[in-house]
CSV table of N, CA, C and O in Angstrom, one decimal:
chain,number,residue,atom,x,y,z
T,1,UNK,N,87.4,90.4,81.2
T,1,UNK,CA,88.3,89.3,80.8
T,1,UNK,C,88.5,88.3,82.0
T,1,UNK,O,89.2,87.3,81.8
T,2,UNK,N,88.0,88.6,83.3
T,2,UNK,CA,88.4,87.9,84.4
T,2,UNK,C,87.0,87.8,85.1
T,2,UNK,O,87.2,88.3,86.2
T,3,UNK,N,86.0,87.5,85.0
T,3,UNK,CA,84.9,87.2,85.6
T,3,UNK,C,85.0,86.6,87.0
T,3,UNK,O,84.6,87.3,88.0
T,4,UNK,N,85.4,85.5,87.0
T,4,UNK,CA,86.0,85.1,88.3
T,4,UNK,C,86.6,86.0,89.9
T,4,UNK,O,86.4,85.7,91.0
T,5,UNK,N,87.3,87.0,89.4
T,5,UNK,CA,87.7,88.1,90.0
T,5,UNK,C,86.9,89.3,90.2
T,5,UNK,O,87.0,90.3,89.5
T,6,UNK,N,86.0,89.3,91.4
T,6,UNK,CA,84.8,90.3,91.8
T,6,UNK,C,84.9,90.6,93.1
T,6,UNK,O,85.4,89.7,93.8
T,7,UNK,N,84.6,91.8,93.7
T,7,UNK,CA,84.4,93.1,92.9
T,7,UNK,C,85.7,93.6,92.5
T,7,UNK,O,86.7,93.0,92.4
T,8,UNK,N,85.3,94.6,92.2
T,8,UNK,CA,86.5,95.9,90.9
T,8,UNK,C,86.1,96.9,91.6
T,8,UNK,O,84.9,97.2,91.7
T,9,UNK,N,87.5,97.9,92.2
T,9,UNK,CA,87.2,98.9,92.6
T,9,UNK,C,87.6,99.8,91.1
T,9,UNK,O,88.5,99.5,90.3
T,10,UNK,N,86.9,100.5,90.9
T,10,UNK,CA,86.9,101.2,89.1
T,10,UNK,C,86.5,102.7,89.1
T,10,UNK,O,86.1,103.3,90.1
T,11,UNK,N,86.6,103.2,87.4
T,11,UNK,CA,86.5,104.5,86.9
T,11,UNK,C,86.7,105.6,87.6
T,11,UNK,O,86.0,106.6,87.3
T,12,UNK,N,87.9,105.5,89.1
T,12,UNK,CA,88.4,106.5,89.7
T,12,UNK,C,89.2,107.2,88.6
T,12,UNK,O,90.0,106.6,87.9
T,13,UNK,N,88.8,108.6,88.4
T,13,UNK,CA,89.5,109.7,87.2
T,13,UNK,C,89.3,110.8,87.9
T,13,UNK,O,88.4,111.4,88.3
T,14,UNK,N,90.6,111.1,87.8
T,14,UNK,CA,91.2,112.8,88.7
T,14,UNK,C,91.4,113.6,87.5
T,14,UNK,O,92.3,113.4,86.7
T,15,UNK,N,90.7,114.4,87.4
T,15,UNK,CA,90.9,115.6,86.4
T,15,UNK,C,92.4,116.0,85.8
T,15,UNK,O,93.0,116.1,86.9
T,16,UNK,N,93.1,116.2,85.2
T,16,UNK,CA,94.6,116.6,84.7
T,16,UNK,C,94.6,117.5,86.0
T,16,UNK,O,95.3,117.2,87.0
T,17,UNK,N,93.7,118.8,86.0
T,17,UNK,CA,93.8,119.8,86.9
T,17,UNK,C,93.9,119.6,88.3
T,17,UNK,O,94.9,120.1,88.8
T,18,UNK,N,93.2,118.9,89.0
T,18,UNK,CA,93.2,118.6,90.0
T,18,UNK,C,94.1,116.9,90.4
T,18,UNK,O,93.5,116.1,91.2
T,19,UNK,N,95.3,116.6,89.9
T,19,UNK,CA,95.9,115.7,89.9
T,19,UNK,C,97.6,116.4,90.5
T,19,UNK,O,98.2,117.2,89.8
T,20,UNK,N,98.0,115.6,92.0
T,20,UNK,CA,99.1,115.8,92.5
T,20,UNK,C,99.0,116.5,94.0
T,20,UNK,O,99.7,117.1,94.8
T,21,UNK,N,97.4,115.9,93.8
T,21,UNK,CA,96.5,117.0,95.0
T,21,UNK,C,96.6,115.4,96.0
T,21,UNK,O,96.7,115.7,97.2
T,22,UNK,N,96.6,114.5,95.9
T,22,UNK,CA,96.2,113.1,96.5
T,22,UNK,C,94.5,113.1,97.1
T,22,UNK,O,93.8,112.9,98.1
T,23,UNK,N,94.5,113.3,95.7
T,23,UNK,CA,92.8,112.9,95.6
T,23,UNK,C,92.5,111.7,95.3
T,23,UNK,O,91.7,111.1,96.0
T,24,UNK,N,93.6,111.1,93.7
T,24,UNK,CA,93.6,109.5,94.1
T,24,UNK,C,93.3,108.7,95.2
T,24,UNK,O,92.3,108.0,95.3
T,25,UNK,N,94.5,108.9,96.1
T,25,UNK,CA,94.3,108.0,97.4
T,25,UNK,C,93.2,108.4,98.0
T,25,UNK,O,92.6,107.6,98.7
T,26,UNK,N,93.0,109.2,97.8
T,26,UNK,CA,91.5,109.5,98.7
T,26,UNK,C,90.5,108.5,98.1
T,26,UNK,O,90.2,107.5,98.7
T,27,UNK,N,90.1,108.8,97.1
T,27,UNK,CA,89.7,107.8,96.5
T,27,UNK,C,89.0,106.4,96.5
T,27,UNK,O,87.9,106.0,96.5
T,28,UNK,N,90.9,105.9,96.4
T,28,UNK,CA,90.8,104.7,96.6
T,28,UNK,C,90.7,104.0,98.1
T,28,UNK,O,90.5,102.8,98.4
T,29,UNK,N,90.8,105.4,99.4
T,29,UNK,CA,90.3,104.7,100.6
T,29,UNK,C,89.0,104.6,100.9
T,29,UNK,O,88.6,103.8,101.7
T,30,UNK,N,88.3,105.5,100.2
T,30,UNK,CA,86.9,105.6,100.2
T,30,UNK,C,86.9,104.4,100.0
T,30,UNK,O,87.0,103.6,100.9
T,31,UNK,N,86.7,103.9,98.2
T,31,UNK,CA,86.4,102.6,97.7
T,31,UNK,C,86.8,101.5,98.8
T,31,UNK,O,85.8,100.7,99.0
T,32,UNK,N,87.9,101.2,99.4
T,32,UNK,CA,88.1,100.4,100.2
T,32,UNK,C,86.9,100.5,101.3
T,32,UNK,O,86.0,99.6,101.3
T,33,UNK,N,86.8,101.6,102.4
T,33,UNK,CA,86.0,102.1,103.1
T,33,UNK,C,84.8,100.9,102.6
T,33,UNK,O,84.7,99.8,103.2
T,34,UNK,N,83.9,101.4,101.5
T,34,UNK,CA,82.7,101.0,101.3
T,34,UNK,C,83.0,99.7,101.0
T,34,UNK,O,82.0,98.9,101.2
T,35,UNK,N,83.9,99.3,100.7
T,35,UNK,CA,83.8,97.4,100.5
T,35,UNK,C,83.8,96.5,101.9
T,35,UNK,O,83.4,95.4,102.2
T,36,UNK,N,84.6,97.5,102.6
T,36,UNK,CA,84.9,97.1,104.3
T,36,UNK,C,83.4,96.8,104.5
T,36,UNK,O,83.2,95.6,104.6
T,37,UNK,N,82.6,97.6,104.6
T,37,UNK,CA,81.3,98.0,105.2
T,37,UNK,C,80.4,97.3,104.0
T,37,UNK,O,79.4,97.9,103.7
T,38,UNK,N,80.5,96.6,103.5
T,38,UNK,CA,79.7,95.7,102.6
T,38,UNK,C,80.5,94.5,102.9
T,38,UNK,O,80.0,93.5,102.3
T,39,UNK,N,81.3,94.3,103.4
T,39,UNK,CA,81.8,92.8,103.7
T,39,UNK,C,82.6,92.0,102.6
T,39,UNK,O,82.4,90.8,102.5
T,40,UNK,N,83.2,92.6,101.9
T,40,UNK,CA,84.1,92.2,101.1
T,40,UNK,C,85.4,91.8,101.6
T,40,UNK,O,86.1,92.5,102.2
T,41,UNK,N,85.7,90.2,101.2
T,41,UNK,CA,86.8,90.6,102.0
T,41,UNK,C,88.3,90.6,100.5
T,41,UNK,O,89.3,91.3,100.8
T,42,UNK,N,88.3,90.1,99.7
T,42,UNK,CA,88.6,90.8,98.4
T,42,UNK,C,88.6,91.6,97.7
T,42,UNK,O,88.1,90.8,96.8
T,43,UNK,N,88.9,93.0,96.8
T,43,UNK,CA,89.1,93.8,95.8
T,43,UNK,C,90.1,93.7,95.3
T,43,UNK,O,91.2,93.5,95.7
T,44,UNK,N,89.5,94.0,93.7
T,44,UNK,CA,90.5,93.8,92.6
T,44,UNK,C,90.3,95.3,92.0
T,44,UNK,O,89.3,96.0,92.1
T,45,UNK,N,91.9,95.6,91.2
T,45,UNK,CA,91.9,96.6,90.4
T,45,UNK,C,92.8,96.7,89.4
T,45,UNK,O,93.9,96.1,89.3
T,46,UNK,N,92.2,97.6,88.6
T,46,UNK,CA,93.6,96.9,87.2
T,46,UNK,C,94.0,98.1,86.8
T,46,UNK,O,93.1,98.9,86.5
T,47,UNK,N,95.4,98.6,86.7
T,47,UNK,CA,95.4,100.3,86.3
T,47,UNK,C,96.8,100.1,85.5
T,47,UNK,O,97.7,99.3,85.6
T,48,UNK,N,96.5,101.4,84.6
T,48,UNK,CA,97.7,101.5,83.7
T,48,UNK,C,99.0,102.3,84.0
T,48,UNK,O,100.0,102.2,83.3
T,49,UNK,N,98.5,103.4,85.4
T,49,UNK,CA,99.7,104.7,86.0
T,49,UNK,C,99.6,104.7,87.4
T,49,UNK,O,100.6,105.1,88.0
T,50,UNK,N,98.5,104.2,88.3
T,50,UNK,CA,99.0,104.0,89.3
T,50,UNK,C,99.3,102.7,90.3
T,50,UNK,O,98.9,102.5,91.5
T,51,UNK,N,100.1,101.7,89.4
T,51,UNK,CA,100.1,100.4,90.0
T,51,UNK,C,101.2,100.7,91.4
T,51,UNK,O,101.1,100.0,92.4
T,52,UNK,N,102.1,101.6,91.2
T,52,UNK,CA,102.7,101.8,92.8
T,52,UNK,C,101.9,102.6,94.1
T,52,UNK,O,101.9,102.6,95.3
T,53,UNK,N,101.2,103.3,93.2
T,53,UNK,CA,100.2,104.2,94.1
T,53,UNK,C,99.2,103.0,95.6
T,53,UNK,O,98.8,103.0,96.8
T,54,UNK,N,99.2,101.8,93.9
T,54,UNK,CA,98.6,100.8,94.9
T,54,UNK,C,99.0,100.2,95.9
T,54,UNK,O,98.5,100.1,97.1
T,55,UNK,N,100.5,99.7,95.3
T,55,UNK,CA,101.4,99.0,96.2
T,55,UNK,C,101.9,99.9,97.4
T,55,UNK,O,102.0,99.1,98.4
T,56,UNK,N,102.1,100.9,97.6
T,56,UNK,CA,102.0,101.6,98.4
T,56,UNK,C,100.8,102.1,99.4
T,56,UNK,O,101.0,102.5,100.6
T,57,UNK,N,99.6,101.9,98.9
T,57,UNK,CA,98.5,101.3,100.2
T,57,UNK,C,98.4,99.7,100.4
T,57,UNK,O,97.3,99.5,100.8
T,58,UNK,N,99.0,98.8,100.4
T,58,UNK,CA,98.8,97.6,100.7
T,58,UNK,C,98.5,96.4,99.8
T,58,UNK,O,98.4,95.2,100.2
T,59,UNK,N,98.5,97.1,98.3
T,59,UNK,CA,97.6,96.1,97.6
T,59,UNK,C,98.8,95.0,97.0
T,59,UNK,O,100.0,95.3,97.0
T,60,UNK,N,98.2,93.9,96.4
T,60,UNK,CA,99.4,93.2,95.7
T,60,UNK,C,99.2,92.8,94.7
T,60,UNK,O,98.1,92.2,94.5
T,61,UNK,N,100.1,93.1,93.6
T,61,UNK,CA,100.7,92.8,92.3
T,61,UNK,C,100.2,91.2,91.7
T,61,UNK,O,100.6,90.1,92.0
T,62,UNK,N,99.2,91.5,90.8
T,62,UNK,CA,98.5,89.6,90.4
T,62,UNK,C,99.2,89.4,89.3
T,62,UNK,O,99.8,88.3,89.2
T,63,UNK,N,99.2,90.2,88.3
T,63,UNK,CA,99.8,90.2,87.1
T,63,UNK,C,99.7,91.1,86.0
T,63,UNK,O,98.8,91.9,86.0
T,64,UNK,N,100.5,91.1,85.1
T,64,UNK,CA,100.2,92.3,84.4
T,64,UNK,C,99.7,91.7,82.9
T,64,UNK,O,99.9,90.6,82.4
T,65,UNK,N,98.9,92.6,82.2
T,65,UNK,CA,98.3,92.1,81.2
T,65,UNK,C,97.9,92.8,79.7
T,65,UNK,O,98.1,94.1,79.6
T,66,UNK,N,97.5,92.4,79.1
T,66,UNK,CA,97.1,93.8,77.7
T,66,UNK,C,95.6,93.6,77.8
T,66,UNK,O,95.1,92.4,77.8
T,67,UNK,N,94.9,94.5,78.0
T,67,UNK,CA,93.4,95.2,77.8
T,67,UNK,C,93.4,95.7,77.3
T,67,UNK,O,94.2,96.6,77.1
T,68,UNK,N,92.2,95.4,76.4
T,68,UNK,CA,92.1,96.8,75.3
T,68,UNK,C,93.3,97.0,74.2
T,68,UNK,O,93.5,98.1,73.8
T,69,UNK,N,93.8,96.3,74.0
T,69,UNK,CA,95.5,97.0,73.8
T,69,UNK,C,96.4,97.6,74.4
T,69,UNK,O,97.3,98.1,73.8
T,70,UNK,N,96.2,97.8,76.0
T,70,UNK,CA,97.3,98.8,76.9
T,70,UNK,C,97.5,97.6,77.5
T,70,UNK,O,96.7,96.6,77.7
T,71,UNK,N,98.9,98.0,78.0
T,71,UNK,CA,99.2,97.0,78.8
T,71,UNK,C,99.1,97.5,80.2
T,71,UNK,O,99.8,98.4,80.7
T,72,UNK,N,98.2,96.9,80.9
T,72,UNK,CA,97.8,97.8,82.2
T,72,UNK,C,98.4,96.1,83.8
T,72,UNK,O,98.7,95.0,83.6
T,73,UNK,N,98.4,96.7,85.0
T,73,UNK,CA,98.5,95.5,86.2
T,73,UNK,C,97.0,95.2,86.7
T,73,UNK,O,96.0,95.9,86.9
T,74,UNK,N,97.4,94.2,86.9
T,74,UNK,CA,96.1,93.8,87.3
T,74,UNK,C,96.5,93.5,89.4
T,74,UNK,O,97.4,92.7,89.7
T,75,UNK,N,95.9,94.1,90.3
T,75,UNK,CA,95.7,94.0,91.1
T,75,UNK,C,94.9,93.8,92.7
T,75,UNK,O,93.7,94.2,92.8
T,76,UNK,N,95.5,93.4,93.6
T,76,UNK,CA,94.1,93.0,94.6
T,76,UNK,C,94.9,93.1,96.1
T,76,UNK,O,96.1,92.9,96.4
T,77,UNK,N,93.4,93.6,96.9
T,77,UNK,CA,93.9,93.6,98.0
T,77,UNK,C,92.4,93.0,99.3
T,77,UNK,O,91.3,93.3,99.5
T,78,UNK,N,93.5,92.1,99.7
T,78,UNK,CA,92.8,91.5,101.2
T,78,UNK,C,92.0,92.6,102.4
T,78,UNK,O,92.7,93.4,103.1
T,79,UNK,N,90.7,92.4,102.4
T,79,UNK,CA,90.1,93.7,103.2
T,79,UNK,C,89.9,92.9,104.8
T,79,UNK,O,89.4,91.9,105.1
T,80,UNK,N,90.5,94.0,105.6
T,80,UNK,CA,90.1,93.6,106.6
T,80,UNK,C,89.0,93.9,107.2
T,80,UNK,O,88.6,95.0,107.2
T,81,UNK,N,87.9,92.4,107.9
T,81,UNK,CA,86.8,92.8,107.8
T,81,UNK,C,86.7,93.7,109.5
T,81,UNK,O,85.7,94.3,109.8
């Protein structure tokens, strides 16, 4: 729905089981990691449960929206190159 907005860090999924472990963040520093090193200096991400998880590593709040029918945030963060 937002084409304009590239890349997407995406389909990070922590098992029920292995969730509370901060595997998320792990994660999501990887993904940052590899965008660093590819020269990105924007990423976007849009999530339905961990929009503080994000804000809490640096990212910021673009807006919130319905996908799909959920209402999920849409967010992004400035990569230092």
């Amino acid at each position: 729905t937002r084409p304009e907005l590239n890349p997407w860090l995406g389909c990070l999924v922590v098992a029920p089981e292995f969730r509370r472990q901060g595997l998320a963040s792990r994660l999501i520093d990887e993904g940052e990691l590899l965008a660093k090193r590819l020269a990105v200096p924007v990423l976007y991400a849009w999530t339905e449960t961990l929009r503080q998880l994000l804000l809490s590593k640096g990212w910021s709040h673009v807006e919130d929206t319905v996908y799909r029918g959920r209402r999920v945030s849409l967010l992004s963060k400035t990569l230092t190159l």
